[in-house]
Tab-separated table of C-alpha atoms (C1' of nucleotides) in Angstrom:
chain	number	residue	atom	x	y	z
A	10	VAL	CA	0.000	0.000	0.000
A	11	ALA	CA	2.915	2.247	0.915
A	12	GLU	CA	1.383	5.609	1.747
A	13	GLN	CA	-1.142	6.224	-0.979
A	14	GLY	CA	0.739	4.878	-3.944
A	15	ARG	CA	3.932	6.817	-3.232
A	16	ARG	CA	6.355	4.498	-4.907
A	17	ARG	CA	9.723	3.824	-3.328
A	18	VAL	CA	12.571	4.858	-5.583
A	19	PRO	CA	14.269	1.643	-6.629
A	20	SER	CA	17.814	0.926	-5.514
A	21	ARG	CA	20.798	0.773	-7.803
A	22	TRP	CA	21.495	-2.505	-9.480
A	23	GLY	CA	24.247	-3.504	-7.110
A	24	GLU	CA	22.451	-6.108	-5.021
A	25	GLY	CA	19.238	-4.609	-3.845
A	26	GLY	CA	20.754	-1.713	-1.961
A	27	GLY	CA	20.021	-1.147	1.684
A	28	LEU	CA	16.431	-2.357	1.674
A	29	ARG	CA	17.394	-5.749	3.013
A	30	GLN	CA	19.075	-4.119	5.990
A	31	GLU	CA	16.148	-1.739	6.492
A	32	ILE	CA	13.829	-4.742	6.628
A	33	ILE	CA	15.987	-6.509	9.199
A	34	VAL	CA	16.132	-3.417	11.388
A	35	ALA	CA	12.381	-2.836	11.245
A	36	ALA	CA	11.674	-6.508	11.914
A	37	GLY	CA	14.041	-6.387	14.864
A	38	ARG	CA	12.165	-3.416	16.260
A	39	LEU	CA	8.836	-5.187	15.886
A	40	LEU	CA	10.165	-8.432	17.350
A	41	ALA	CA	11.612	-6.551	20.298
A	42	ASP	CA	8.168	-5.087	20.876
A	43	SER	CA	6.230	-8.314	20.619
A	44	GLY	CA	8.682	-10.608	22.364
A	45	SER	CA	7.645	-13.694	20.458
A	46	GLU	CA	8.618	-15.062	17.089
A	47	ASP	CA	4.979	-15.533	16.174
A	48	GLY	CA	4.358	-11.865	16.840
A	49	LEU	CA	6.151	-10.804	13.690
A	50	SER	CA	4.026	-10.283	10.608
A	51	LEU	CA	5.448	-9.520	7.206
A	52	ARG	CA	2.710	-7.014	6.570
A	53	ALA	CA	3.610	-5.120	9.731
A	54	VAL	CA	7.248	-5.086	8.707
A	55	ALA	CA	6.290	-3.731	5.290
A	56	ARG	CA	4.159	-1.034	6.927
A	57	GLU	CA	7.040	-0.089	9.215
A	58	VAL	CA	9.532	0.191	6.359
A	59	GLY	CA	7.055	1.876	4.056
A	60	ILE	CA	7.049	-0.679	1.268
A	61	ALA	CA	4.599	-3.167	-0.171
A	62	ALA	CA	4.473	-6.525	1.571
A	63	PRO	CA	5.542	-8.610	-1.428
A	64	SER	CA	8.764	-6.594	-1.704
A	65	ILE	CA	10.079	-8.527	1.260
A	66	TYR	CA	10.187	-11.611	-0.903
A	67	LEU	CA	12.858	-9.972	-3.030
A	68	HIS	CA	15.228	-10.307	-0.079
A	69	PHE	CA	13.957	-13.252	1.967
A	70	LYS	CA	12.608	-16.599	0.856
A	71	ASP	CA	9.814	-16.543	3.400
A	72	ARG	CA	8.855	-15.370	6.869
A	73	SER	CA	11.057	-17.802	8.752
A	74	GLU	CA	14.167	-16.771	6.843
A	75	LEU	CA	13.599	-13.190	7.928
A	76	VAL	CA	13.179	-14.260	11.536
A	77	VAL	CA	16.438	-16.205	11.435
A	78	ALA	CA	18.290	-13.224	9.976
A	79	VAL	CA	16.962	-10.950	12.702
A	80	MET	CA	17.836	-13.365	15.494
A	81	ARG	CA	21.380	-13.670	14.234
A	82	GLU	CA	21.799	-9.884	14.488
A	83	VAL	CA	20.259	-9.773	17.936
A	84	TYR	CA	22.497	-12.457	19.427
A	85	GLY	CA	25.499	-10.860	17.800
A	86	GLY	CA	24.685	-7.528	19.417
A	87	LEU	CA	24.372	-9.058	22.870
A	88	ALA	CA	27.631	-10.990	22.553
A	89	ALA	CA	29.478	-7.884	21.381
A	90	GLY	CA	28.058	-5.832	24.249
A	91	LEU	CA	29.056	-8.441	26.807
A	92	ALA	CA	32.571	-8.717	25.458
A	93	ALA	CA	32.973	-4.937	25.457
A	94	ALA	CA	31.700	-4.633	29.022
A	95	ARG	CA	34.081	-7.310	30.216
A	96	ALA	CA	36.995	-5.625	28.459
A	97	ARG	CA	36.175	-2.343	30.220
A	98	GLY	CA	36.151	-4.082	33.586
A	99	LEU	CA	39.345	-5.983	32.862
A	100	ALA	CA	41.166	-2.799	32.005
A	101	LYS	CA	39.909	-1.052	35.094
A	102	GLY	CA	40.280	-3.702	37.773
A	103	GLY	CA	41.300	-7.148	36.588
A	104	PRO	CA	39.366	-10.345	35.878
A	105	GLU	CA	36.943	-10.108	38.766
A	106	ALA	CA	35.964	-6.570	37.793
A	107	GLY	CA	35.609	-7.852	34.233
A	108	LEU	CA	33.149	-10.507	35.349
A	109	ARG	CA	31.251	-8.039	37.482
A	110	GLU	CA	31.040	-5.431	34.730
A	111	MET	CA	29.821	-8.075	32.323
A	112	ALA	CA	27.121	-9.242	34.709
A	113	HIS	CA	25.957	-5.694	35.345
A	114	TRP	CA	25.744	-4.912	31.675
A	115	TYR	CA	23.768	-8.121	31.190
A	116	CYS	CA	21.262	-6.959	33.803
A	117	VAL	CA	20.919	-3.559	32.191
A	118	PHE	CA	20.351	-5.098	28.797
A	119	ALA	CA	17.667	-7.469	30.057
A	120	VAL	CA	15.816	-4.885	32.142
A	121	GLU	CA	15.874	-2.227	29.463
A	122	ASN	CA	14.901	-4.602	26.636
A	123	PRO	CA	12.651	-7.086	28.383
A	124	ARG	CA	10.824	-8.217	25.266
A	125	ARG	CA	13.966	-8.549	23.251
A	126	TYR	CA	15.545	-10.487	26.101
A	127	ARG	CA	12.584	-12.819	26.321
A	128	LEU	CA	12.716	-13.314	22.587
A	129	MET	CA	16.307	-14.504	22.901
A	130	PHE	CA	16.070	-16.763	25.924
A	131	GLY	CA	12.448	-17.209	26.918
A	132	VAL	CA	11.105	-18.827	23.806
A	133	GLU	CA	11.623	-22.076	22.054
A	134	GLN	CA	13.896	-21.708	19.072
A	135	ASN	CA	11.566	-23.506	16.728
A	136	THR	CA	12.775	-21.875	13.548
A	137	VAL	CA	16.284	-23.197	14.046
A	138	SER	CA	16.708	-26.627	12.577
A	139	ALA	CA	18.419	-29.396	14.503
A	140	GLU	CA	21.638	-29.404	12.507
A	141	ARG	CA	22.133	-25.695	13.076
A	142	ALA	CA	21.950	-26.167	16.840
A	143	ALA	CA	25.642	-26.956	16.939
A	144	ASP	CA	26.687	-23.435	15.961
A	145	HIS	CA	23.758	-21.730	17.623
A	146	PRO	CA	24.864	-18.218	18.547
A	147	VAL	CA	23.906	-18.831	22.148
A	148	ARG	CA	26.926	-21.100	22.536
A	149	GLU	CA	29.113	-18.074	22.062
A	150	ILE	CA	27.431	-16.355	24.982
A	151	ALA	CA	27.848	-19.431	27.166
A	152	SER	CA	31.540	-19.386	26.291
A	153	LEU	CA	31.830	-15.733	27.273
A	154	TRP	CA	30.577	-16.499	30.773
A	155	ARG	CA	32.869	-19.450	31.100
A	156	GLU	CA	35.937	-17.508	30.007
A	157	ALA	CA	35.128	-14.667	32.365
A	158	LEU	CA	34.788	-17.034	35.315
A	159	GLU	CA	37.826	-19.076	34.323
A	160	ALA	CA	39.922	-15.941	34.300
A	161	CYS	CA	38.877	-15.260	37.869
A	162	ALA	CA	39.566	-18.800	39.019
A	163	SER	CA	43.021	-18.877	37.501
A	164	SER	CA	43.904	-15.514	38.976
A	165	GLY	CA	43.982	-16.793	42.537
A	166	ARG	CA	40.347	-17.479	43.390
A	167	THR	CA	39.255	-21.049	43.944
A	168	ASP	CA	35.732	-22.334	43.553
A	169	ARG	CA	33.977	-25.107	45.307
A	170	LEU	CA	32.485	-26.220	41.990
A	171	PRO	CA	34.166	-27.091	38.700
A	172	VAL	CA	34.280	-23.873	36.696
A	173	ALA	CA	32.139	-25.359	33.949
A	174	ARG	CA	29.282	-26.025	36.354
A	175	ALA	CA	29.771	-22.764	38.179
A	176	SER	CA	29.599	-20.731	34.969
A	177	VAL	CA	26.375	-22.435	33.950
A	178	LEU	CA	24.882	-21.789	37.377
A	179	LEU	CA	26.028	-18.191	37.403
A	180	TRP	CA	24.511	-17.442	34.028
A	181	ALA	CA	21.403	-19.450	34.840
A	182	GLY	CA	21.044	-17.644	38.159
A	183	LEU	CA	21.256	-14.285	36.469
A	184	HIS	CA	18.843	-15.398	33.810
A	185	GLY	CA	16.448	-16.701	36.426
A	186	VAL	CA	16.407	-13.442	38.341
A	187	LEU	CA	15.924	-11.418	35.194
A	188	ALA	CA	13.381	-13.731	33.603
A	189	LEU	CA	11.256	-13.962	36.714
A	190	SER	CA	11.391	-10.251	37.408
A	191	THR	CA	10.453	-9.243	33.866
A	192	ALA	CA	7.872	-11.949	33.259
A	193	LEU	CA	6.016	-11.737	36.527
A	194	PRO	CA	4.274	-8.825	38.149
A	195	PHE	CA	7.279	-7.914	40.259
A	196	ASP	CA	9.240	-4.725	39.935
A	197	PRO	CA	11.771	-4.917	37.116
A	198	ASP	CA	14.313	-2.644	38.799
A	199	VAL	CA	17.813	-2.670	37.412
A	200	ALA	CA	19.388	-1.829	40.773
A	201	VAL	CA	17.682	-4.809	42.391
A	202	ALA	CA	18.840	-7.066	39.583
A	203	ARG	CA	22.405	-5.826	39.953
A	204	GLY	CA	22.288	-6.496	43.666
A	205	TYR	CA	21.341	-10.096	42.987
A	206	ALA	CA	24.082	-10.301	40.380
A	207	ASP	CA	26.627	-9.237	42.992
A	208	ASP	CA	25.288	-11.831	45.431
A	209	LEU	CA	25.628	-14.533	42.806
A	210	ILE	CA	29.174	-13.564	41.958
A	211	ALA	CA	30.061	-13.488	45.645
A	212	VAL	CA	28.612	-16.951	46.110
A	213	PHE	CA	30.333	-18.498	43.119
A	214	LEU	CA	33.678	-16.808	43.752
A	215	ALA	CA	33.713	-17.690	47.443
A	216	GLU	CA	37.149	-18.875	48.505
B	7	VAL	CA	-19.270	-28.162	13.281
B	8	ALA	CA	-18.920	-30.845	15.922
B	9	GLU	CA	-18.499	-34.047	13.958
B	10	GLN	CA	-21.027	-33.776	11.158
B	11	GLY	CA	-23.940	-32.322	13.042
B	12	ARG	CA	-23.813	-34.796	15.883
B	13	ARG	CA	-25.357	-32.656	18.565
B	14	ARG	CA	-24.061	-32.766	22.121
B	15	VAL	CA	-26.712	-33.848	24.567
B	16	PRO	CA	-27.421	-30.796	26.726
B	17	SER	CA	-26.574	-30.828	30.406
B	18	ARG	CA	-29.083	-30.784	33.216
B	19	TRP	CA	-30.300	-27.394	34.323
B	20	GLY	CA	-28.097	-27.236	37.356
B	21	GLU	CA	-25.469	-24.744	36.179
B	22	GLY	CA	-24.248	-25.896	32.846
B	23	GLY	CA	-23.000	-29.265	33.987
B	24	GLY	CA	-19.414	-30.304	33.448
B	25	LEU	CA	-18.915	-28.587	30.127
B	26	ARG	CA	-17.208	-25.622	31.725
B	27	GLN	CA	-14.680	-27.947	33.324
B	28	GLU	CA	-14.243	-29.898	30.089
B	29	ILE	CA	-13.441	-26.647	28.320
B	30	ILE	CA	-10.861	-25.665	30.917
B	31	VAL	CA	-9.191	-29.059	30.719
B	32	ALA	CA	-9.052	-29.026	26.934
B	33	ALA	CA	-7.788	-25.453	26.892
B	34	GLY	CA	-5.134	-26.408	29.424
B	35	ARG	CA	-4.011	-29.250	27.183
B	36	LEU	CA	-3.782	-26.951	24.183
B	37	LEU	CA	-2.004	-24.235	26.129
B	38	ALA	CA	0.471	-26.775	27.460
B	39	ASP	CA	1.161	-27.776	23.864
B	40	SER	CA	1.572	-24.291	22.488
B	41	GLY	CA	3.383	-22.714	25.409
B	42	SER	CA	2.076	-19.226	24.761
B	43	GLU	CA	-1.128	-17.499	25.697
B	44	ASP	CA	-1.593	-16.325	22.128
B	45	GLY	CA	-1.404	-19.900	20.963
B	46	LEU	CA	-4.837	-20.718	22.305
B	47	SER	CA	-7.728	-20.392	19.883
B	48	LEU	CA	-11.330	-20.799	20.898
B	49	ARG	CA	-12.056	-22.732	17.749
B	50	ALA	CA	-9.306	-25.208	18.560
B	51	VAL	CA	-10.696	-25.650	22.062
B	52	ALA	CA	-14.147	-26.268	20.620
B	53	ARG	CA	-12.724	-28.818	18.202
B	54	GLU	CA	-10.898	-30.563	21.063
B	55	VAL	CA	-14.000	-30.754	23.235
B	56	GLY	CA	-16.270	-31.652	20.337
B	57	ILE	CA	-18.635	-28.705	20.558
B	58	ALA	CA	-19.433	-25.665	18.469
B	59	ALA	CA	-17.216	-22.665	19.038
B	60	PRO	CA	-19.971	-20.313	20.221
B	61	SER	CA	-20.849	-22.718	23.027
B	62	ILE	CA	-17.770	-21.524	24.870
B	63	TYR	CA	-19.470	-18.170	25.333
B	64	LEU	CA	-22.063	-19.823	27.530
B	65	HIS	CA	-19.364	-20.346	30.131
B	66	PHE	CA	-16.781	-17.617	29.528
B	67	LYS	CA	-17.250	-13.967	28.665
B	68	ASP	CA	-14.476	-14.005	26.112
B	69	ARG	CA	-11.153	-15.555	25.239
B	70	SER	CA	-9.148	-13.823	27.936
B	71	GLU	CA	-11.489	-15.006	30.668
B	72	LEU	CA	-10.899	-18.588	29.588
B	73	VAL	CA	-7.157	-18.050	29.640
B	74	VAL	CA	-7.296	-16.639	33.163
B	75	ALA	CA	-9.351	-19.598	34.370
B	76	VAL	CA	-6.877	-22.053	32.900
B	77	MET	CA	-3.879	-20.272	34.371
B	78	ARG	CA	-5.427	-20.316	37.804
B	79	GLU	CA	-5.755	-24.103	37.616
B	80	VAL	CA	-2.243	-24.540	36.343
B	81	TYR	CA	-0.604	-22.515	39.104
B	82	GLY	CA	-2.728	-24.250	41.673
B	83	GLY	CA	-1.566	-27.628	40.437
B	84	LEU	CA	2.096	-26.679	40.643
B	85	ALA	CA	1.757	-25.219	44.134
B	86	ALA	CA	-0.040	-28.329	45.372
B	87	GLY	CA	2.589	-30.594	43.855
B	88	LEU	CA	5.424	-28.622	45.427
B	89	ALA	CA	3.792	-28.655	48.833
B	90	ALA	CA	3.177	-32.395	48.622
B	91	ALA	CA	6.759	-33.102	47.569
B	92	ARG	CA	8.110	-31.034	50.433
B	93	ALA	CA	5.856	-32.827	52.908
B	94	ARG	CA	7.150	-36.185	51.688
B	95	GLY	CA	10.739	-35.056	52.197
B	96	LEU	CA	10.010	-33.553	55.588
B	97	ALA	CA	8.495	-36.795	56.808
B	98	LYS	CA	11.405	-38.828	55.496
B	99	GLY	CA	14.392	-36.720	56.490
B	100	GLY	CA	13.666	-33.324	57.974
B	101	PRO	CA	13.637	-29.809	56.551
B	102	GLU	CA	16.679	-30.150	54.330
B	103	ALA	CA	15.283	-33.285	52.712
B	104	GLY	CA	12.017	-31.390	52.312
B	105	LEU	CA	13.753	-28.633	50.398
B	106	ARG	CA	15.666	-31.087	48.274
B	107	GLU	CA	12.587	-33.155	47.441
B	108	MET	CA	10.720	-29.997	46.524
B	109	ALA	CA	13.517	-28.853	44.208
B	110	HIS	CA	13.708	-32.245	42.546
B	111	TRP	CA	9.996	-32.360	41.945
B	112	TYR	CA	10.197	-28.859	40.479
B	113	CYS	CA	12.832	-30.052	38.018
B	114	VAL	CA	10.772	-33.043	37.000
B	115	PHE	CA	7.713	-30.892	36.456
B	116	ALA	CA	9.570	-28.407	34.285
B	117	VAL	CA	11.412	-30.976	32.203
B	118	GLU	CA	8.365	-33.148	31.630
B	119	ASN	CA	6.041	-30.222	30.860
B	120	PRO	CA	8.362	-27.761	29.178
B	121	ARG	CA	5.665	-25.851	27.335
B	122	ARG	CA	3.421	-25.654	30.329
B	123	TYR	CA	6.350	-24.488	32.412
B	124	ARG	CA	7.214	-21.795	29.905
B	125	LEU	CA	3.612	-20.705	29.856
B	126	MET	CA	3.744	-20.145	33.593
B	127	PHE	CA	7.085	-18.405	33.951
B	128	GLY	CA	8.480	-17.592	30.552
B	129	VAL	CA	5.787	-15.317	29.246
B	130	GLU	CA	4.511	-11.918	30.142
B	131	GLN	CA	1.295	-12.122	32.109
B	132	ASN	CA	-0.470	-9.618	29.941
B	133	THR	CA	-3.965	-10.844	30.604
B	134	VAL	CA	-3.630	-10.208	34.321
B	135	SER	CA	-4.536	-6.672	35.223
B	136	ALA	CA	-2.381	-4.576	37.526
B	137	GLU	CA	-4.669	-4.685	40.540
B	138	ARG	CA	-4.757	-8.485	40.453
B	139	ALA	CA	-0.977	-8.625	40.667
B	140	ALA	CA	-1.148	-8.436	44.458
B	141	ASP	CA	-2.732	-11.875	44.794
B	142	HIS	CA	-1.084	-13.366	41.743
B	143	PRO	CA	-0.825	-17.119	42.334
B	144	VAL	CA	2.901	-16.964	41.739
B	145	ARG	CA	3.345	-15.269	45.095
B	146	GLU	CA	2.215	-18.475	46.733
B	147	ILE	CA	4.996	-20.364	44.997
B	148	ALA	CA	7.562	-17.783	46.065
B	149	SER	CA	6.341	-18.247	49.633
B	150	LEU	CA	6.732	-22.008	49.390
B	151	TRP	CA	10.408	-21.661	48.532
B	152	ARG	CA	10.951	-19.172	51.290
B	153	GLU	CA	9.291	-21.349	53.910
B	154	ALA	CA	11.240	-24.392	52.831
B	155	LEU	CA	14.531	-22.521	53.082
B	156	GLU	CA	13.592	-20.813	56.342
B	157	ALA	CA	12.875	-24.186	57.908
B	158	CYS	CA	16.396	-25.286	57.018
B	159	ALA	CA	17.988	-22.119	58.338
B	160	SER	CA	16.189	-22.299	61.652
B	161	SER	CA	17.052	-25.958	62.081
B	162	GLY	CA	20.751	-25.295	62.584
B	163	ARG	CA	22.034	-24.184	59.186
B	164	THR	CA	23.227	-20.647	58.758
B	165	ASP	CA	23.391	-18.822	55.468
B	166	ARG	CA	25.693	-16.128	54.313
B	167	LEU	CA	22.730	-14.303	52.797
B	168	PRO	CA	19.451	-13.178	54.358
B	169	VAL	CA	16.986	-15.983	53.804
B	170	ALA	CA	14.719	-13.779	51.735
B	171	ARG	CA	17.459	-13.095	49.209
B	172	ALA	CA	18.690	-16.653	49.293
B	173	SER	CA	15.263	-18.067	48.548
B	174	VAL	CA	14.827	-15.765	45.575
B	175	LEU	CA	18.240	-16.737	44.250
B	176	LEU	CA	17.616	-20.422	44.806
B	177	TRP	CA	14.325	-20.351	42.944
B	178	ALA	CA	15.728	-18.077	40.271
B	179	GLY	CA	18.740	-20.309	39.854
B	180	LEU	CA	16.560	-23.345	39.389
B	181	HIS	CA	14.336	-21.452	37.018
B	182	GLY	CA	17.355	-20.252	35.061
B	183	VAL	CA	18.752	-23.739	34.619
B	184	LEU	CA	15.383	-25.123	33.573
B	185	ALA	CA	14.410	-22.223	31.342
B	186	LEU	CA	17.712	-22.203	29.507
B	187	SER	CA	17.804	-25.956	29.099
B	188	THR	CA	14.283	-26.191	27.741
B	189	ALA	CA	14.346	-23.044	25.603
B	190	LEU	CA	17.707	-23.533	23.984
B	191	PRO	CA	19.016	-26.359	21.882
B	192	PHE	CA	20.627	-28.058	24.848
B	193	ASP	CA	19.625	-31.430	26.197
B	194	PRO	CA	16.675	-31.171	28.587
B	195	ASP	CA	17.742	-34.033	30.808
B	196	VAL	CA	16.041	-34.323	34.165
B	197	ALA	CA	19.076	-35.923	35.821
B	198	VAL	CA	21.279	-33.043	34.736
B	199	ALA	CA	18.759	-30.535	36.053
B	200	ARG	CA	18.585	-32.340	39.396
B	201	GLY	CA	22.354	-32.284	39.638
B	202	TYR	CA	22.333	-28.525	39.244
B	203	ALA	CA	19.535	-28.298	41.792
B	204	ASP	CA	21.688	-30.153	44.317
B	205	ASP	CA	24.609	-27.831	43.595
B	206	LEU	CA	22.421	-24.817	44.188
B	207	ILE	CA	21.091	-26.149	47.459
B	208	ALA	CA	24.608	-26.969	48.588
B	209	VAL	CA	25.744	-23.452	47.756
B	210	PHE	CA	22.869	-21.716	49.501
B	211	LEU	CA	22.901	-23.956	52.560
B	212	ALA	CA	26.666	-23.708	53.004
B	213	GLU	CA	27.552	-23.241	56.643
C	7	DT	C1'	-52.209	-37.192	35.154
C	8	DG	C1'	-51.845	-34.027	31.012
C	9	DT	C1'	-50.795	-29.834	28.574
C	10	DA	C1'	-49.109	-25.198	27.604
C	11	DC	C1'	-45.227	-22.555	28.232
C	12	DA	C1'	-40.813	-20.459	30.162
C	13	DT	C1'	-36.078	-21.508	30.502
C	14	DC	C1'	-31.793	-23.009	29.569
C	15	DA	C1'	-27.664	-25.479	26.861
C	16	DG	C1'	-25.988	-25.765	22.701
C	17	DT	C1'	-25.785	-24.760	17.406
C	18	DG	C1'	-24.938	-23.249	12.214
C	19	DA	C1'	-24.176	-19.512	9.443
C	20	DA	C1'	-22.246	-15.378	8.881
C	21	DC	C1'	-19.491	-10.924	9.792
C	22	DG	C1'	-15.092	-8.572	9.260
C	23	DC	C1'	-10.207	-8.997	10.195
C	24	DG	C1'	-5.142	-9.645	9.425
C	25	DC	C1'	-2.353	-12.889	7.776
C	26	DG	C1'	1.399	-15.381	4.228
C	27	DT	C1'	1.984	-15.884	-0.284
C	28	DT	C1'	1.402	-15.719	-5.548
C	29	DC	C1'	0.900	-13.331	-9.799
C	30	DA	C1'	1.151	-10.465	-13.570
C	31	DC	C1'	2.400	-5.720	-13.797
C	32	DT	C1'	5.377	-1.114	-13.958
C	33	DG	C1'	9.072	1.598	-14.610
C	34	DA	C1'	13.761	2.919	-13.850
C	35	DT	C1'	18.639	1.290	-14.667
C	36	DG	C1'	21.843	-0.576	-17.240
C	37	DT	C1'	23.899	-2.813	-21.834
C	38	DA	C1'	24.588	-3.849	-27.056
C	39	DC	C1'	25.054	-2.059	-31.234
D	15	DT	C1'	25.679	10.018	-29.755
D	16	DG	C1'	21.112	7.543	-30.102
D	17	DT	C1'	18.004	3.704	-29.843
D	18	DA	C1'	16.201	-0.933	-28.930
D	19	DC	C1'	16.069	-4.141	-25.422
D	20	DA	C1'	17.271	-7.078	-21.225
D	21	DT	C1'	17.345	-6.769	-16.353
D	22	DC	C1'	16.258	-5.744	-11.980
D	23	DA	C1'	13.580	-3.496	-7.712
D	24	DG	C1'	9.385	-2.786	-6.316
D	25	DT	C1'	4.009	-2.916	-6.645
D	26	DG	C1'	-1.419	-3.648	-6.440
D	27	DA	C1'	-4.780	-6.961	-6.507
D	28	DA	C1'	-6.159	-11.184	-5.306
D	29	DC	C1'	-6.210	-16.084	-3.242
D	30	DG	C1'	-7.503	-18.920	0.662
D	31	DC	C1'	-6.959	-19.426	5.614
D	32	DG	C1'	-8.099	-19.416	10.656
D	33	DC	C1'	-9.505	-16.415	13.832
D	34	DG	C1'	-12.982	-13.989	17.690
D	35	DT	C1'	-17.400	-12.848	18.007
D	36	DT	C1'	-22.558	-12.058	17.035
D	37	DC	C1'	-27.050	-13.618	15.852
D	38	DA	C1'	-31.226	-15.857	15.367
D	39	DC	C1'	-32.262	-20.635	15.780
D	40	DT	C1'	-33.367	-25.555	17.943
D	41	DG	C1'	-34.732	-28.677	21.093
D	42	DA	C1'	-34.607	-30.794	25.540
D	43	DT	C1'	-35.637	-29.834	30.572
D	44	DG	C1'	-38.159	-28.080	33.862
D	45	DT	C1'	-42.552	-25.537	35.961
D	46	DA	C1'	-47.602	-23.858	36.486
D	47	DC	C1'	-52.011	-25.068	36.406
DNA sequence: TGTACATCAGTGAACGCGCGTTCACTGATGTAC
DNA sequence: TGTACATCAGTGAACGCGCGTTCACTGATGTAC
């Protein structure tokens, strides 16, 4: 429909121009609002971008391919943010500060983007086929936690649990706090979440 | 539609008979399959029960009222199961066994009913209005965890955290492990989940 | 006991909606000669 | 330089679908007399 027949000026020949990226960005915005993969409709995306719905098919085979493309971007953004936060902490105060900074940034991200967060971790990944599970982007995030905790352990701290288990429990604990506080009618306060994050780190780094 | 015009024999006059309950049960089954409140369609419920879709309106004002009724049942079932599991443990081996039994049963419930579990804790409760949040059934479950942990603390164990914070972190940690393992392409193994549950209890009951 | 009638549970058909997707098209951008 | 034509990005109209909900109905169950 596109605003009363106002036709979009076509892109140059070189590979469809930026429309593909515009579609991904708009779809990401809509997905972050709905918080569920089913909540995304191609027609809504087209409305948001200002194009006709069938134009999406020039860049994506079908709905699910668009969803996969968006999810890849979203996970990538979270992983990059976590790595950057940890690097800041490392530079400022060593591995433990790196872990703490990373956990705090994780809390901020989840509280400020609750729907996007739920979309990433609160929903079955049904559009991802079984054979792609091996290189699912979430593995990268699991590795980030493990590295951050390993760095602490090898810098003098000793844990009562193997670091592999401890890193799973630390991430899961954070996720649990954030998921429960954003999904249920509690108060999704970032300061509260960060307090729990500090408690968790204290528990899992206990000498 | 109802199976080629085969008409359901009407209930006795005394308050609509069991159809209301049949509808709730069928809707619960469908919700537990879909794992999202949006996934429930009145027409699907009608098909499942074997009645015409408009018949649902004899017992529920609209779709959201049916959803609320189902959710109430579901939370009630979980709370009852948790309380029963804890009582079994208490009788067998005291408060710590009660807590452990309760945590194990929680893991089994979540792993065996992943969609139902996600429905309860992995999804925004958008159909519940703000003023009903105060007596949201989930508060009862939070209290169960707190009581179970308090009983351990007062029976000789001392925690490094206030029991209120510890009980939130224990529940959240369990929830995190279960939510991540059922939502992501990991292996949702009940033995693995119970192992993590034991680790968490050990950490939060550390002397 | 029988009969007229109110009452209630449940129904079929229809409404308007937004959706994913297909199809034949339009018109600008580039290329061949 | 000019002109015919292939190519590509984007479009409007239409399809069939399942949905929530409304409406006037059907027919059995109960009640009044």
